[in-house]
Tab-separated table of N, CA, C and O in Angstrom:
chain	number	residue	atom	x	y	z
A	15	MET	N	0.768	-1.112	-0.033
A	15	MET	CA	0.064	0.048	0.009
A	15	MET	C	0.862	1.261	-0.148
A	15	MET	O	0.680	2.285	-0.625
A	16	ARG	N	2.062	1.164	0.682
A	16	ARG	CA	2.740	2.380	1.009
A	16	ARG	C	3.382	2.716	-0.654
A	16	ARG	O	3.463	3.777	-1.141
A	17	GLU	N	3.901	1.702	-1.422
A	17	GLU	CA	4.415	2.043	-2.566
A	17	GLU	C	3.205	2.473	-3.527
A	17	GLU	O	3.689	3.449	-4.277
A	18	LEU	N	2.116	2.094	-3.407
A	18	LEU	CA	1.059	2.606	-4.308
A	18	LEU	C	0.689	4.124	-4.015
A	18	LEU	O	0.598	4.820	-4.833
A	19	LEU	N	0.641	4.268	-2.782
A	19	LEU	CA	0.441	5.843	-2.266
A	19	LEU	C	1.608	6.649	-2.713
A	19	LEU	O	1.468	7.772	-3.108
A	20	LEU	N	2.668	6.291	-2.605
A	20	LEU	CA	3.961	7.036	-3.033
A	20	LEU	C	3.933	7.107	-4.480
A	20	LEU	O	4.586	8.251	-5.057
A	21	ALA	N	3.441	6.296	-5.260
A	21	ALA	CA	3.547	6.429	-6.738
A	21	ALA	C	2.275	7.234	-7.282
A	21	ALA	O	2.223	7.416	-8.513
A	22	ALA	N	1.306	7.445	-6.388
A	22	ALA	CA	0.132	8.242	-7.025
A	22	ALA	C	0.345	9.607	-7.167
A	22	ALA	O	1.238	10.285	-6.683
A	23	ASP	N	-0.270	10.135	-8.351
A	23	ASP	CA	-0.188	11.485	-8.731
A	23	ASP	C	-1.049	12.489	-7.886
A	23	ASP	O	-0.557	13.653	-7.517
A	24	GLY	N	-1.947	11.827	-7.140
A	24	GLY	CA	-2.762	12.773	-6.192
A	24	GLY	C	-3.565	11.829	-5.344
A	24	GLY	O	-3.833	10.743	-5.648
A	25	ILE	N	-3.637	12.234	-3.979
A	25	ILE	CA	-4.339	11.419	-3.085
A	25	ILE	C	-5.388	12.455	-2.451
A	25	ILE	O	-5.283	13.443	-1.948
A	26	SER	N	-6.825	11.715	-2.428
A	26	SER	CA	-7.775	12.595	-1.747
A	26	SER	C	-8.261	11.881	-0.535
A	26	SER	O	-8.551	10.741	-0.648
A	27	ALA	N	-8.277	12.626	0.673
A	27	ALA	CA	-8.897	11.972	1.992
A	27	ALA	C	-10.175	11.908	2.025
A	27	ALA	O	-10.629	12.755	2.747
A	28	ASP	N	-10.705	11.118	1.276
A	28	ASP	CA	-12.394	10.923	1.196
A	28	ASP	C	-12.924	10.282	2.228
A	28	ASP	O	-13.491	9.114	2.079
A	29	GLY	N	-12.778	10.843	3.671
A	29	GLY	CA	-13.244	10.005	4.741
A	29	GLY	C	-12.616	10.322	6.048
A	29	GLY	O	-11.442	10.469	5.953
A	30	GLN	N	-13.356	10.731	6.923
A	30	GLN	CA	-12.881	11.355	8.160
A	30	GLN	C	-12.036	10.375	8.843
A	30	GLN	O	-11.005	10.541	9.712
A	31	SER	N	-12.281	8.985	8.650
A	31	SER	CA	-11.409	7.981	9.220
A	31	SER	C	-10.117	7.957	8.697
A	31	SER	O	-9.000	7.705	9.408
A	32	LEU	N	-9.828	8.440	7.555
A	32	LEU	CA	-8.527	8.638	6.927
A	32	LEU	C	-7.649	9.749	7.629
A	32	LEU	O	-6.541	9.609	8.018
A	33	VAL	N	-8.509	10.790	8.186
A	33	VAL	CA	-7.827	11.987	8.793
A	33	VAL	C	-7.317	11.433	10.138
A	33	VAL	O	-6.257	11.509	10.543
A	34	PHE	N	-8.361	10.711	10.914
A	34	PHE	CA	-8.013	10.210	12.121
A	34	PHE	C	-6.662	9.182	11.986
A	34	PHE	O	-5.627	9.249	12.822
A	35	ALA	N	-6.764	8.273	11.040
A	35	ALA	CA	-5.573	7.286	10.775
A	35	ALA	C	-4.283	8.023	10.594
A	35	ALA	O	-3.220	7.625	11.141
A	36	SER	N	-4.378	9.219	9.933
A	36	SER	CA	-3.116	10.067	9.591
A	36	SER	C	-2.488	10.552	10.967
A	36	SER	O	-1.279	10.369	11.112
A	37	LYS	N	-3.440	10.697	12.001
A	37	LYS	CA	-2.904	11.196	13.074
A	37	LYS	C	-2.194	10.081	13.954
A	37	LYS	O	-1.063	10.249	14.591
A	38	LEU	N	-2.657	8.905	13.829
A	38	LEU	CA	-2.115	7.620	14.481
A	38	LEU	C	-0.873	7.372	13.848
A	38	LEU	O	0.117	7.025	14.513
A	39	VAL	N	-0.833	7.302	12.502
A	39	VAL	CA	0.405	6.740	11.905
A	39	VAL	C	1.467	7.726	11.380
A	39	VAL	O	2.663	7.535	11.553
A	40	SER	N	1.144	8.984	11.124
A	40	SER	CA	2.159	10.017	10.861
A	40	SER	C	2.084	11.387	11.329
A	40	SER	O	2.540	12.292	10.830
A	41	GLY	N	1.315	11.484	12.451
A	41	GLY	CA	1.373	12.616	13.305
A	41	GLY	C	0.445	13.810	12.808
A	41	GLY	O	0.567	14.806	13.078
A	42	GLY	N	-0.463	13.192	11.928
A	42	GLY	CA	-1.492	14.197	11.432
A	42	GLY	C	-1.334	14.950	10.219
A	42	GLY	O	-1.630	16.031	10.034
A	43	THR	N	-0.548	14.417	9.223
A	43	THR	CA	-0.195	14.980	8.080
A	43	THR	C	-1.386	15.378	7.101
A	43	THR	O	-1.298	16.094	6.154
A	44	VAL	N	-2.401	14.453	7.411
A	44	VAL	CA	-3.682	14.822	6.648
A	44	VAL	C	-4.518	15.720	7.445
A	44	VAL	O	-5.148	15.287	8.419
A	45	ARG	N	-4.621	16.994	7.267
A	45	ARG	CA	-5.393	17.658	8.008
A	45	ARG	C	-6.883	17.928	8.024
A	45	ARG	O	-7.488	18.186	9.144
A	46	GLU	N	-7.407	17.664	6.745
A	46	GLU	CA	-8.795	17.476	6.734
A	46	GLU	C	-9.382	16.567	5.621
A	46	GLU	O	-8.551	16.324	4.835
A	47	ARG	N	-10.611	16.402	5.771
A	47	ARG	CA	-11.182	15.510	4.864
A	47	ARG	C	-11.453	16.311	3.579
A	47	ARG	O	-11.979	17.215	3.606
A	48	VAL	N	-11.268	15.551	2.491
A	48	VAL	CA	-11.520	16.280	1.125
A	48	VAL	C	-12.438	15.280	0.223
A	48	VAL	O	-11.920	14.436	-0.382
A	49	ALA	N	-13.625	15.464	0.270
A	49	ALA	CA	-14.501	14.632	-0.556
A	49	ALA	C	-14.382	14.881	-1.995
A	49	ALA	O	-14.045	15.896	-2.507
A	50	THR	N	-14.448	13.578	-2.683
A	50	THR	CA	-14.226	13.750	-4.198
A	50	THR	C	-15.359	14.718	-4.599
A	50	THR	O	-15.078	15.437	-5.711
A	51	THR	N	-16.468	14.725	-4.047
A	51	THR	CA	-17.574	15.579	-4.607
A	51	THR	C	-17.455	17.028	-4.576
A	51	THR	O	-17.675	17.811	-5.009
A	52	ASP	N	-16.480	17.282	-3.396
A	52	ASP	CA	-16.051	18.659	-3.067
A	52	ASP	C	-15.050	19.394	-3.918
A	52	ASP	O	-15.003	20.558	-4.193
A	53	ILE	N	-14.257	18.363	-4.473
A	53	ILE	CA	-13.135	18.762	-5.367
A	53	ILE	C	-13.290	18.644	-6.797
A	53	ILE	O	-12.718	19.234	-7.575
A	54	PHE	N	-14.275	17.818	-7.349
A	54	PHE	CA	-14.551	17.445	-8.657
A	54	PHE	C	-14.565	18.532	-9.592
A	54	PHE	O	-14.003	18.542	-10.581
A	55	HIS	N	-15.517	19.534	-9.253
A	55	HIS	CA	-15.666	20.714	-9.904
A	55	HIS	C	-14.555	21.594	-10.348
A	55	HIS	O	-14.297	22.090	-11.323
A	56	ASP	N	-13.584	21.769	-9.158
A	56	ASP	CA	-12.549	22.489	-9.340
A	56	ASP	C	-11.526	21.851	-10.326
A	56	ASP	O	-10.938	22.390	-11.054
A	57	ILE	N	-11.324	20.609	-10.192
A	57	ILE	CA	-10.459	19.680	-11.111
A	57	ILE	C	-11.098	19.899	-12.694
A	57	ILE	O	-10.495	20.004	-13.529
A	58	ALA	N	-12.286	19.713	-12.620
A	58	ALA	CA	-12.954	19.426	-14.039
A	58	ALA	C	-12.800	20.934	-14.744
A	58	ALA	O	-12.342	21.002	-15.892
A	59	LYS	N	-12.904	22.049	-14.056
A	59	LYS	CA	-12.561	23.265	-14.735
A	59	LYS	C	-11.127	23.428	-14.880
A	59	LYS	O	-10.666	24.174	-16.095
A	60	GLN	N	-10.206	22.948	-14.174
A	60	GLN	CA	-8.591	23.065	-14.480
A	60	GLN	C	-8.126	22.162	-15.614
A	60	GLN	O	-7.136	22.568	-16.158
A	61	VAL	N	-8.715	21.111	-15.767
A	61	VAL	CA	-8.317	20.156	-16.995
A	61	VAL	C	-8.763	20.562	-18.294
A	61	VAL	O	-8.477	19.873	-19.258
A	62	ARG	N	-9.409	21.568	-18.575
A	62	ARG	CA	-9.935	22.101	-19.825
A	62	ARG	C	-8.639	22.289	-20.912
A	62	ARG	O	-7.694	22.902	-20.389
A	63	GLY	N	-8.586	21.545	-21.804
A	63	GLY	CA	-7.485	21.550	-22.830
A	63	GLY	C	-6.323	20.816	-22.481
A	63	GLY	O	-5.226	20.927	-22.904
A	64	VAL	N	-6.361	19.884	-21.227
A	64	VAL	CA	-5.293	19.091	-20.802
A	64	VAL	C	-5.770	17.734	-20.961
A	64	VAL	O	-6.717	17.253	-20.938
A	65	ASN	N	-4.666	16.884	-21.333
A	65	ASN	CA	-4.941	15.385	-21.357
A	65	ASN	C	-5.027	14.866	-20.135
A	65	ASN	O	-3.893	14.591	-19.306
A	66	PHE	N	-6.192	14.694	-19.393
A	66	PHE	CA	-6.529	14.223	-18.212
A	66	PHE	C	-7.702	13.282	-18.131
A	66	PHE	O	-8.762	13.645	-17.836
A	67	PRO	N	-7.318	12.149	-18.323
A	67	PRO	CA	-8.346	10.895	-18.440
A	67	PRO	C	-8.925	10.794	-16.987
A	67	PRO	O	-8.210	10.896	-16.073
A	68	MET	N	-10.462	10.488	-17.022
A	68	MET	CA	-10.982	10.242	-15.778
A	68	MET	C	-11.614	9.039	-15.704
A	68	MET	O	-12.217	8.771	-16.761
A	69	TYR	N	-11.826	8.478	-14.533
A	69	TYR	CA	-12.635	7.203	-14.324
A	69	TYR	C	-13.551	7.336	-13.199
A	69	TYR	O	-13.166	7.842	-12.192
A	70	VAL	N	-14.783	7.223	-13.391
A	70	VAL	CA	-15.820	7.637	-12.241
A	70	VAL	C	-16.151	6.270	-11.816
A	70	VAL	O	-16.840	5.235	-12.365
A	71	LEU	N	-15.833	6.043	-10.423
A	71	LEU	CA	-16.158	4.808	-9.685
A	71	LEU	C	-16.985	5.106	-8.384
A	71	LEU	O	-16.718	6.035	-7.623
A	72	GLY	N	-18.168	4.505	-8.281
A	72	GLY	CA	-18.902	4.576	-6.967
A	72	GLY	C	-20.494	4.832	-7.354
A	72	GLY	O	-20.856	4.758	-8.318
A	73	ALA	N	-21.269	4.667	-6.134
A	73	ALA	CA	-22.620	4.856	-6.150
A	73	ALA	C	-23.420	3.547	-6.822
A	73	ALA	O	-22.759	2.659	-7.165
A	74	SER	N	-24.493	3.847	-6.995
A	74	SER	CA	-25.499	2.724	-7.610
A	74	SER	C	-25.013	2.877	-9.035
A	74	SER	O	-24.559	3.893	-9.561
A	75	GLU	N	-25.468	1.822	-9.928
A	75	GLU	CA	-25.322	1.892	-11.333
A	75	GLU	C	-26.046	3.145	-11.890
A	75	GLU	O	-25.511	3.939	-12.723
A	76	GLU	N	-27.150	3.447	-11.442
A	76	GLU	CA	-28.029	4.616	-11.997
A	76	GLU	C	-27.519	5.838	-11.728
A	76	GLU	O	-27.312	6.832	-12.462
A	77	GLU	N	-26.881	5.956	-10.329
A	77	GLU	CA	-26.445	7.121	-9.957
A	77	GLU	C	-25.100	7.388	-10.610
A	77	GLU	O	-24.940	8.601	-10.817
A	78	ASN	N	-24.285	6.520	-10.868
A	78	ASN	CA	-23.062	6.522	-11.442
A	78	ASN	C	-23.301	7.068	-12.930
A	78	ASN	O	-22.735	7.933	-13.480
A	79	ARG	N	-24.213	6.349	-13.729
A	79	ARG	CA	-24.513	6.760	-15.073
A	79	ARG	C	-25.169	8.274	-15.112
A	79	ARG	O	-24.636	9.067	-15.854
A	80	LEU	N	-25.831	8.669	-14.256
A	80	LEU	CA	-26.399	10.130	-14.071
A	80	LEU	C	-25.377	11.023	-13.807
A	80	LEU	O	-25.213	12.131	-14.236
A	81	ALA	N	-24.293	10.762	-12.859
A	81	ALA	CA	-23.142	11.570	-12.415
A	81	ALA	C	-22.381	11.760	-13.702
A	81	ALA	O	-21.898	12.868	-14.074
A	82	VAL	N	-22.079	10.694	-14.625
A	82	VAL	CA	-21.175	10.761	-15.758
A	82	VAL	C	-22.004	11.704	-16.812
A	82	VAL	O	-21.320	12.624	-17.372
A	83	GLN	N	-23.180	11.378	-17.035
A	83	GLN	CA	-24.135	12.117	-17.925
A	83	GLN	C	-24.002	13.491	-17.494
A	83	GLN	O	-23.864	14.621	-18.360
A	84	GLN	N	-24.348	14.083	-16.284
A	84	GLN	CA	-24.353	15.432	-15.875
A	84	GLN	C	-22.957	16.142	-15.812
A	84	GLN	O	-22.726	17.209	-16.270
A	85	ALA	N	-21.840	15.459	-15.500
A	85	ALA	CA	-20.531	15.890	-15.696
A	85	ALA	C	-20.343	16.369	-16.974
A	85	ALA	O	-19.632	17.293	-17.161
A	86	LEU	N	-20.632	15.413	-18.105
A	86	LEU	CA	-20.433	15.773	-19.228
A	86	LEU	C	-21.227	17.064	-19.841
A	86	LEU	O	-20.850	17.699	-20.887
A	87	VAL	N	-22.437	17.227	-19.306
A	87	VAL	CA	-23.096	18.243	-19.681
A	87	VAL	C	-22.493	19.585	-19.020
A	87	VAL	O	-22.538	20.723	-19.882
A	88	LEU	N	-22.127	19.614	-17.923
A	88	LEU	CA	-21.515	20.754	-17.349
A	88	LEU	C	-20.036	21.092	-17.693
A	88	LEU	O	-19.666	22.240	-18.007
A	89	TYR	N	-19.322	19.959	-18.255
A	89	TYR	CA	-17.858	20.035	-18.616
A	89	TYR	C	-17.638	19.107	-19.783
A	89	TYR	O	-17.169	17.994	-19.700
A	90	PRO	N	-18.156	19.561	-20.946
A	90	PRO	CA	-18.036	18.564	-22.222
A	90	PRO	C	-16.739	18.294	-22.741
A	90	PRO	O	-16.375	17.268	-23.390
A	91	TRP	N	-15.666	18.812	-22.063
A	91	TRP	CA	-14.275	18.675	-22.434
A	91	TRP	C	-13.687	17.521	-21.640
A	91	TRP	O	-12.582	16.994	-21.816
A	92	LEU	N	-14.340	17.045	-20.490
A	92	LEU	CA	-13.860	16.016	-19.797
A	92	LEU	C	-13.736	14.652	-20.631
A	92	LEU	O	-14.473	14.535	-21.427
A	93	GLN	N	-12.496	13.937	-20.240
A	93	GLN	CA	-12.284	12.869	-20.908
A	93	GLN	C	-12.653	11.835	-19.945
A	93	GLN	O	-11.799	11.058	-19.236
A	94	ILE	N	-13.872	11.321	-19.835
A	94	ILE	CA	-14.371	10.384	-18.859
A	94	ILE	C	-14.188	8.916	-19.714
A	94	ILE	O	-14.810	8.756	-20.487
A	95	VAL	N	-13.084	8.309	-19.431
A	95	VAL	CA	-12.697	6.971	-20.172
A	95	VAL	C	-13.270	5.694	-19.612
A	95	VAL	O	-13.194	4.733	-20.404
A	96	GLY	N	-13.923	5.892	-18.580
A	96	GLY	CA	-14.661	4.705	-17.970
A	96	GLY	C	-15.536	4.875	-16.637
A	96	GLY	O	-15.271	6.008	-16.216
A	97	SER	N	-16.172	3.937	-16.316
A	97	SER	CA	-17.047	4.238	-14.978
A	97	SER	C	-17.576	3.061	-14.672
A	97	SER	O	-17.771	1.910	-15.426
A	98	HIS	N	-17.920	2.851	-13.343
A	98	HIS	CA	-18.408	1.683	-12.791
A	98	HIS	C	-19.012	1.937	-11.514
A	98	HIS	O	-18.668	2.922	-10.696
A	99	CYS	N	-20.194	1.442	-11.242
A	99	CYS	CA	-20.790	1.482	-9.951
A	99	CYS	C	-19.906	1.124	-8.799
A	99	CYS	O	-18.726	0.445	-9.036
A	100	GLY	N	-20.275	1.366	-7.570
A	100	GLY	CA	-19.295	0.952	-6.352
A	100	GLY	C	-19.729	-0.431	-5.808
A	100	GLY	O	-19.174	-0.742	-4.727
A	101	TYR	N	-20.490	-1.227	-6.573
A	101	TYR	CA	-20.614	-2.396	-6.231
A	101	TYR	C	-20.025	-3.521	-7.175
A	101	TYR	O	-20.247	-3.319	-8.390
A	102	PHE	N	-19.580	-4.603	-6.609
A	102	PHE	CA	-18.883	-5.664	-7.462
A	102	PHE	C	-19.418	-6.946	-7.220
A	102	PHE	O	-19.912	-7.368	-6.170
A	103	LYS	N	-19.905	-7.651	-8.158
A	103	LYS	CA	-20.396	-9.131	-8.237
A	103	LYS	C	-19.503	-10.161	-7.878
A	103	LYS	O	-20.092	-11.082	-7.432
A	104	SER	N	-18.309	-9.885	-7.976
A	104	SER	CA	-17.295	-10.966	-7.541
A	104	SER	C	-15.855	-10.346	-7.573
A	104	SER	O	-15.604	-9.143	-7.977
A	105	ASP	N	-14.972	-10.995	-7.054
A	105	ASP	CA	-13.601	-10.701	-6.932
A	105	ASP	C	-12.870	-10.404	-8.369
A	105	ASP	O	-12.361	-9.365	-8.676
A	106	ALA	N	-13.662	-11.237	-9.195
A	106	ALA	CA	-13.141	-11.016	-10.884
A	106	ALA	C	-13.710	-9.771	-11.253
A	106	ALA	O	-12.909	-9.133	-12.244
A	107	ASP	N	-14.811	-9.336	-11.048
A	107	ASP	CA	-15.452	-8.210	-11.607
A	107	ASP	C	-14.588	-7.044	-11.027
A	107	ASP	O	-14.213	-6.035	-11.631
A	108	MET	N	-14.320	-6.947	-9.663
A	108	MET	CA	-13.306	-5.987	-9.223
A	108	MET	C	-11.994	-5.936	-9.794
A	108	MET	O	-11.499	-4.815	-10.089
A	109	GLU	N	-11.369	-6.885	-10.021
A	109	GLU	CA	-10.060	-7.177	-10.776
A	109	GLU	C	-10.170	-6.673	-12.145
A	109	GLU	O	-9.353	-5.883	-12.498
A	110	ARG	N	-11.195	-6.747	-12.695
A	110	ARG	CA	-11.470	-6.349	-14.089
A	110	ARG	C	-11.389	-4.699	-14.046
A	110	ARG	O	-10.798	-4.044	-14.916
A	111	VAL	N	-12.285	-4.192	-13.047
A	111	VAL	CA	-12.287	-2.860	-13.029
A	111	VAL	C	-11.061	-2.219	-12.713
A	111	VAL	O	-10.551	-1.192	-13.179
A	112	ILE	N	-10.356	-2.776	-11.826
A	112	ILE	CA	-8.953	-2.365	-11.335
A	112	ILE	C	-8.011	-2.326	-12.625
A	112	ILE	O	-7.447	-1.341	-12.809
A	113	ASP	N	-8.107	-3.371	-13.276
A	113	ASP	CA	-7.266	-3.242	-14.617
A	113	ASP	C	-7.891	-2.382	-15.533
A	113	ASP	O	-6.943	-1.735	-16.235
A	114	GLU	N	-9.117	-2.137	-15.707
A	114	GLU	CA	-9.685	-1.013	-16.680
A	114	GLU	C	-9.053	0.237	-16.125
A	114	GLU	O	-8.717	1.232	-16.984
A	115	ILE	N	-9.069	0.608	-14.861
A	115	ILE	CA	-8.578	1.890	-14.446
A	115	ILE	C	-7.026	2.012	-14.625
A	115	ILE	O	-6.463	3.154	-15.274
């Protein structure tokens, strides 16, 4: 996990439990929760004209589909290269999504 985190381009602490764990593990280097829904619009505006592929993961199938649809209405330049709901039918399904991402 450490290697994955160190290799990441960006990390969002989308959960208060991550902020708490940060205090236990690293002395509180994560100061506050930053939900994806809070930062999405800022990122979407900044990536206009930039090669920045995005993958939308989470929620129910219908909510995920609607979120992708609405994001493209608001920000038609987004490169949403894939999406999947937050529910997996099997470990193989989850592995497929991981490979896709």
